[in-house]
Amino acid sequence: MAIERTFSMIKPDATRRNLTGAITKMLEDAGLQVIASRRVWMSRREAEGFYAVHKDRPFFGELVESMSAGPTVIQVLQGENAIAKNREIMGATNPTQAAEGTIRKTHALSIGENSVHGSDAPETAAVEIAYWFSETEIVG
Ligand code: ADP
Ligand code: MG
């Protein structure tokens, strides 16, 4: 397995409940290293741009609304097989279907307010990292 980088977000529903440390600990305990981190309050426009792939989905308006409703912690994670590993630790999109011990099973409120984001493939990881971070902010 190769060392990979992936993009992660601790969403507003989680920062609002003071879960930044608890969620980061779950990522670190799984062997992922936080090599960039910043707290942002994204604008509607930034949220729309980031989630443009979902623009025709019925939940798009709700998604943009919830992502711009408060602070998000954006991170780059690095480690062995980081993209798939992060998705595994996150759990299924719908917390009612997420496995025990996953971030979403433990912390998510609903399918929309599901506490974390993680890139789903190497191509999306590269695009998502570059959307928020410059190379000099990533110290791996
Ligand atoms: P994931 O975040 O697991 O990769 P998707 O890429 O399919 O999931 O969706 C992006 C985000 O959009 C989800 O994390 C969730 O916040 C929101 N979302 C997805 N499906 C729904 C839905 N049916 N209703 C409300 N929000 C949804
Ligand atoms: Mg996704």
PDB file of C-alpha atoms and ligand atoms in Angstrom:
ATOM      1  CA  MET A   1       0.000   0.000   0.000  1.00  0.00           C
ATOM      2  CA  ALA A   2       1.187   3.480  -0.817  1.00  0.00           C
ATOM      3  CA  ILE A   3       1.286   6.541   1.390  1.00  0.00           C
ATOM      4  CA  GLU A   4      -1.626   8.730   0.271  1.00  0.00           C
ATOM      5  CA  ARG A   5      -3.114  12.112   1.080  1.00  0.00           C
ATOM      6  CA  THR A   6      -6.810  12.774   1.441  1.00  0.00           C
ATOM      7  CA  PHE A   7      -9.023  15.753   2.210  1.00  0.00           C
ATOM      8  CA  SER A   8     -11.149  15.763   5.364  1.00  0.00           C
ATOM      9  CA  MET A   9     -13.675  18.172   6.865  1.00  0.00           C
ATOM     10  CA  ILE A  10     -15.121  18.327  10.359  1.00  0.00           C
ATOM     11  CA  LYS A  11     -18.482  19.840   9.456  1.00  0.00           C
ATOM     12  CA  PRO A  12     -20.386  22.660  11.222  1.00  0.00           C
ATOM     13  CA  ASP A  13     -22.717  20.241  13.053  1.00  0.00           C
ATOM     14  CA  ALA A  14     -19.633  18.783  14.735  1.00  0.00           C
ATOM     15  CA  THR A  15     -17.649  21.973  15.425  1.00  0.00           C
ATOM     16  CA  ARG A  16     -20.855  23.415  16.962  1.00  0.00           C
ATOM     17  CA  ARG A  17     -20.900  20.502  19.435  1.00  0.00           C
ATOM     18  CA  ASN A  18     -17.180  20.923  20.268  1.00  0.00           C
ATOM     19  CA  LEU A  19     -16.191  17.630  18.621  1.00  0.00           C
ATOM     20  CA  THR A  20     -13.097  18.809  16.704  1.00  0.00           C
ATOM     21  CA  GLY A  21     -10.707  17.116  19.137  1.00  0.00           C
ATOM     22  CA  ALA A  22     -12.756  13.942  19.561  1.00  0.00           C
ATOM     23  CA  ILE A  23     -13.029  13.425  15.793  1.00  0.00           C
ATOM     24  CA  THR A  24      -9.385  14.277  15.135  1.00  0.00           C
ATOM     25  CA  LYS A  25      -8.408  11.732  17.807  1.00  0.00           C
ATOM     26  CA  MET A  26     -10.400   9.024  16.003  1.00  0.00           C
ATOM     27  CA  LEU A  27      -8.527   9.843  12.781  1.00  0.00           C
ATOM     28  CA  GLU A  28      -5.140   9.879  14.519  1.00  0.00           C
ATOM     29  CA  ASP A  29      -5.855   6.674  16.442  1.00  0.00           C
ATOM     30  CA  ALA A  30      -6.494   4.982  13.088  1.00  0.00           C
ATOM     31  CA  GLY A  31      -3.000   5.953  11.944  1.00  0.00           C
ATOM     32  CA  LEU A  32      -3.800   9.032   9.874  1.00  0.00           C
ATOM     33  CA  GLN A  33      -1.594  12.084  10.359  1.00  0.00           C
ATOM     34  CA  VAL A  34      -2.964  15.644  10.140  1.00  0.00           C
ATOM     35  CA  ILE A  35      -0.471  17.421   7.852  1.00  0.00           C
ATOM     36  CA  ALA A  36      -2.577  20.577   7.261  1.00  0.00           C
ATOM     37  CA  SER A  37      -5.452  22.061   9.257  1.00  0.00           C
ATOM     38  CA  ARG A  38      -7.443  25.301   9.191  1.00  0.00           C
ATOM     39  CA  ARG A  39     -10.755  26.495  10.539  1.00  0.00           C
ATOM     40  CA  VAL A  40     -12.961  28.237   7.964  1.00  0.00           C
ATOM     41  CA  TRP A  41     -16.495  29.598   7.861  1.00  0.00           C
ATOM     42  CA  MET A  42     -17.264  28.874   4.234  1.00  0.00           C
ATOM     43  CA  SER A  43     -19.470  31.150   2.172  1.00  0.00           C
ATOM     44  CA  ARG A  44     -22.445  29.783   0.262  1.00  0.00           C
ATOM     45  CA  ARG A  45     -20.443  30.301  -2.920  1.00  0.00           C
ATOM     46  CA  GLU A  46     -17.493  28.289  -1.572  1.00  0.00           C
ATOM     47  CA  ALA A  47     -19.820  25.488  -0.442  1.00  0.00           C
ATOM     48  CA  GLU A  48     -21.556  25.464  -3.852  1.00  0.00           C
ATOM     49  CA  GLY A  49     -18.185  25.280  -5.611  1.00  0.00           C
ATOM     50  CA  PHE A  50     -16.833  22.545  -3.383  1.00  0.00           C
ATOM     51  CA  TYR A  51     -19.948  20.389  -3.759  1.00  0.00           C
ATOM     52  CA  ALA A  52     -20.602  21.267  -7.440  1.00  0.00           C
ATOM     53  CA  VAL A  53     -20.705  17.544  -8.328  1.00  0.00           C
ATOM     54  CA  HIS A  54     -23.966  17.348  -6.320  1.00  0.00           C
ATOM     55  CA  LYS A  55     -25.597  20.488  -7.801  1.00  0.00           C
ATOM     56  CA  ASP A  56     -28.481  18.591  -9.413  1.00  0.00           C
ATOM     57  CA  ARG A  57     -29.268  16.445  -6.371  1.00  0.00           C
ATOM     58  CA  PRO A  58     -32.438  17.240  -4.372  1.00  0.00           C
ATOM     59  CA  PHE A  59     -30.431  17.786  -1.167  1.00  0.00           C
ATOM     60  CA  PHE A  60     -28.015  20.354  -2.688  1.00  0.00           C
ATOM     61  CA  GLY A  61     -29.695  23.437  -1.166  1.00  0.00           C
ATOM     62  CA  GLU A  62     -29.819  21.851   2.278  1.00  0.00           C
ATOM     63  CA  LEU A  63     -26.167  20.772   1.944  1.00  0.00           C
ATOM     64  CA  VAL A  64     -24.953  24.269   1.007  1.00  0.00           C
ATOM     65  CA  GLU A  65     -27.048  25.744   3.815  1.00  0.00           C
ATOM     66  CA  SER A  66     -25.662  23.429   6.504  1.00  0.00           C
ATOM     67  CA  MET A  67     -22.044  23.758   5.314  1.00  0.00           C
ATOM     68  CA  SER A  68     -22.183  27.554   5.448  1.00  0.00           C
ATOM     69  CA  ALA A  69     -24.045  27.673   8.793  1.00  0.00           C
ATOM     70  CA  GLY A  70     -20.914  27.652  10.980  1.00  0.00           C
ATOM     71  CA  PRO A  71     -17.202  26.881  11.153  1.00  0.00           C
ATOM     72  CA  THR A  72     -15.664  23.840   9.449  1.00  0.00           C
ATOM     73  CA  VAL A  73     -12.237  22.385  10.194  1.00  0.00           C
ATOM     74  CA  ILE A  74     -10.559  21.477   6.902  1.00  0.00           C
ATOM     75  CA  GLN A  75      -7.652  19.043   7.003  1.00  0.00           C
ATOM     76  CA  VAL A  76      -5.237  17.110   4.848  1.00  0.00           C
ATOM     77  CA  LEU A  77      -4.641  13.610   6.189  1.00  0.00           C
ATOM     78  CA  GLN A  78      -1.691  11.443   5.248  1.00  0.00           C
ATOM     79  CA  GLY A  79      -1.021   7.753   5.764  1.00  0.00           C
ATOM     80  CA  GLU A  80      -1.028   4.256   4.338  1.00  0.00           C
ATOM     81  CA  ASN A  81      -4.087   3.869   2.121  1.00  0.00           C
ATOM     82  CA  ALA A  82      -5.379   7.164   3.576  1.00  0.00           C
ATOM     83  CA  ILE A  83      -8.325   7.646   1.204  1.00  0.00           C
ATOM     84  CA  ALA A  84     -10.011   4.289   1.857  1.00  0.00           C
ATOM     85  CA  LYS A  85      -8.952   4.262   5.499  1.00  0.00           C
ATOM     86  CA  ASN A  86     -10.570   7.637   6.143  1.00  0.00           C
ATOM     87  CA  ARG A  87     -13.803   6.513   4.433  1.00  0.00           C
ATOM     88  CA  GLU A  88     -13.796   3.425   6.649  1.00  0.00           C
ATOM     89  CA  ILE A  89     -13.330   5.426   9.866  1.00  0.00           C
ATOM     90  CA  MET A  90     -16.024   7.914   8.750  1.00  0.00           C
ATOM     91  CA  GLY A  91     -18.670   5.221   8.186  1.00  0.00           C
ATOM     92  CA  ALA A  92     -21.622   5.245   5.794  1.00  0.00           C
ATOM     93  CA  THR A  93     -23.158   8.557   4.651  1.00  0.00           C
ATOM     94  CA  ASN A  94     -26.377   7.734   6.531  1.00  0.00           C
ATOM     95  CA  PRO A  95     -25.435   7.304  10.205  1.00  0.00           C
ATOM     96  CA  THR A  96     -28.210   4.766  10.698  1.00  0.00           C
ATOM     97  CA  GLN A  97     -26.278   2.535   8.273  1.00  0.00           C
ATOM     98  CA  ALA A  98     -22.802   3.313   9.648  1.00  0.00           C
ATOM     99  CA  ALA A  99     -20.827   0.585  11.408  1.00  0.00           C
ATOM    100  CA  GLU A 100     -20.256   0.637  15.160  1.00  0.00           C
ATOM    101  CA  GLY A 101     -17.201   2.629  16.178  1.00  0.00           C
ATOM    102  CA  THR A 102     -17.196   4.869  13.100  1.00  0.00           C
ATOM    103  CA  ILE A 103     -17.252   8.661  13.383  1.00  0.00           C
ATOM    104  CA  ARG A 104     -20.691   8.948  11.813  1.00  0.00           C
ATOM    105  CA  LYS A 105     -22.204   6.180  13.965  1.00  0.00           C
ATOM    106  CA  THR A 106     -20.760   7.826  17.070  1.00  0.00           C
ATOM    107  CA  HIS A 107     -21.364  11.503  16.308  1.00  0.00           C
ATOM    108  CA  ALA A 108     -23.561  12.223  13.244  1.00  0.00           C
ATOM    109  CA  LEU A 109     -27.013  13.759  13.684  1.00  0.00           C
ATOM    110  CA  SER A 110     -28.566  12.779  10.334  1.00  0.00           C
ATOM    111  CA  ILE A 111     -27.729  11.887   6.725  1.00  0.00           C
ATOM    112  CA  GLY A 112     -27.280  15.616   6.000  1.00  0.00           C
ATOM    113  CA  GLU A 113     -25.556  16.660   9.227  1.00  0.00           C
ATOM    114  CA  ASN A 114     -23.153  13.748   9.268  1.00  0.00           C
ATOM    115  CA  SER A 115     -20.170  15.421  10.953  1.00  0.00           C
ATOM    116  CA  VAL A 116     -17.382  14.640   8.472  1.00  0.00           C
ATOM    117  CA  HIS A 117     -16.365  14.685   4.827  1.00  0.00           C
ATOM    118  CA  GLY A 118     -13.696  12.550   3.173  1.00  0.00           C
ATOM    119  CA  SER A 119     -12.497  12.339  -0.422  1.00  0.00           C
ATOM    120  CA  ASP A 120     -13.640   9.224  -2.272  1.00  0.00           C
ATOM    121  CA  ALA A 121     -10.791   8.671  -4.792  1.00  0.00           C
ATOM    122  CA  PRO A 122      -7.243   9.871  -5.596  1.00  0.00           C
ATOM    123  CA  GLU A 123      -8.518  12.297  -8.268  1.00  0.00           C
ATOM    124  CA  THR A 124     -11.097  13.917  -5.989  1.00  0.00           C
ATOM    125  CA  ALA A 125      -8.582  14.046  -3.121  1.00  0.00           C
ATOM    126  CA  ALA A 126      -6.156  16.048  -5.273  1.00  0.00           C
ATOM    127  CA  VAL A 127      -8.871  18.448  -6.479  1.00  0.00           C
ATOM    128  CA  GLU A 128     -10.361  18.917  -2.989  1.00  0.00           C
ATOM    129  CA  ILE A 129      -6.974  19.514  -1.315  1.00  0.00           C
ATOM    130  CA  ALA A 130      -6.113  22.124  -3.958  1.00  0.00           C
ATOM    131  CA  TYR A 131      -9.542  23.802  -3.526  1.00  0.00           C
ATOM    132  CA  TRP A 132      -8.638  24.786   0.060  1.00  0.00           C
ATOM    133  CA  PHE A 133      -4.869  24.559   0.578  1.00  0.00           C
ATOM    134  CA  SER A 134      -1.734  25.854  -1.070  1.00  0.00           C
ATOM    135  CA  GLU A 135       1.312  23.564  -1.119  1.00  0.00           C
ATOM    136  CA  THR A 136       3.130  25.671   1.485  1.00  0.00           C
ATOM    137  CA  GLU A 137       0.356  25.047   4.026  1.00  0.00           C
ATOM    138  CA  ILE A 138       0.793  21.270   3.776  1.00  0.00           C
ATOM    139  CA  VAL A 139       3.644  20.069   5.935  1.00  0.00           C
ATOM    140  CA  GLY A 140       3.972  16.302   5.619  1.00  0.00           C
TER     141      GLY A 140
HETATM  142  P1  ADP B   1     -20.323  11.218   1.440  1.00  0.00           P
HETATM  143  O1  ADP B   1     -20.159  12.485   2.270  1.00  0.00           O
HETATM  144  O2  ADP B   1     -20.475   9.999   2.301  1.00  0.00           O
HETATM  145  O3  ADP B   1     -19.244  11.070   0.384  1.00  0.00           O
HETATM  146  P2  ADP B   1     -22.119  12.037  -0.727  1.00  0.00           P
HETATM  147  O4  ADP B   1     -20.897  12.452  -1.474  1.00  0.00           O
HETATM  148  O5  ADP B   1     -23.086  11.128  -1.409  1.00  0.00           O
HETATM  149  O6  ADP B   1     -21.735  11.354   0.673  1.00  0.00           O
HETATM  150  O7  ADP B   1     -22.957  13.333  -0.277  1.00  0.00           O
HETATM  151  C1  ADP B   1     -22.278  14.501   0.156  1.00  0.00           C
HETATM  152  C2  ADP B   1     -22.991  15.029   1.379  1.00  0.00           C
HETATM  153  O8  ADP B   1     -24.297  15.451   1.022  1.00  0.00           O
HETATM  154  C3  ADP B   1     -23.206  14.012   2.511  1.00  0.00           C
HETATM  155  O9  ADP B   1     -22.090  13.837   3.348  1.00  0.00           O
HETATM  156  C4  ADP B   1     -24.383  14.645   3.245  1.00  0.00           C
HETATM  157  O10 ADP B   1     -23.952  15.725   4.086  1.00  0.00           O
HETATM  158  C5  ADP B   1     -25.198  15.216   2.095  1.00  0.00           C
HETATM  159  N1  ADP B   1     -26.230  14.260   1.659  1.00  0.00           N
HETATM  160  C6  ADP B   1     -26.058  13.137   0.916  1.00  0.00           C
HETATM  161  N2  ADP B   1     -27.213  12.489   0.708  1.00  0.00           N
HETATM  162  C7  ADP B   1     -28.174  13.222   1.355  1.00  0.00           C
HETATM  163  C8  ADP B   1     -29.589  13.087   1.515  1.00  0.00           C
HETATM  164  N3  ADP B   1     -30.257  12.058   0.987  1.00  0.00           N
HETATM  165  N4  ADP B   1     -30.240  14.038   2.239  1.00  0.00           N
HETATM  166  C9  ADP B   1     -29.570  15.088   2.786  1.00  0.00           C
HETATM  167  N5  ADP B   1     -28.234  15.280   2.657  1.00  0.00           N
HETATM  168  C10 ADP B   1     -27.543  14.352   1.965  1.00  0.00           C
HETATM  169 MG    MG B   2     -18.833  12.248  -1.265  1.00  0.00          MG
END
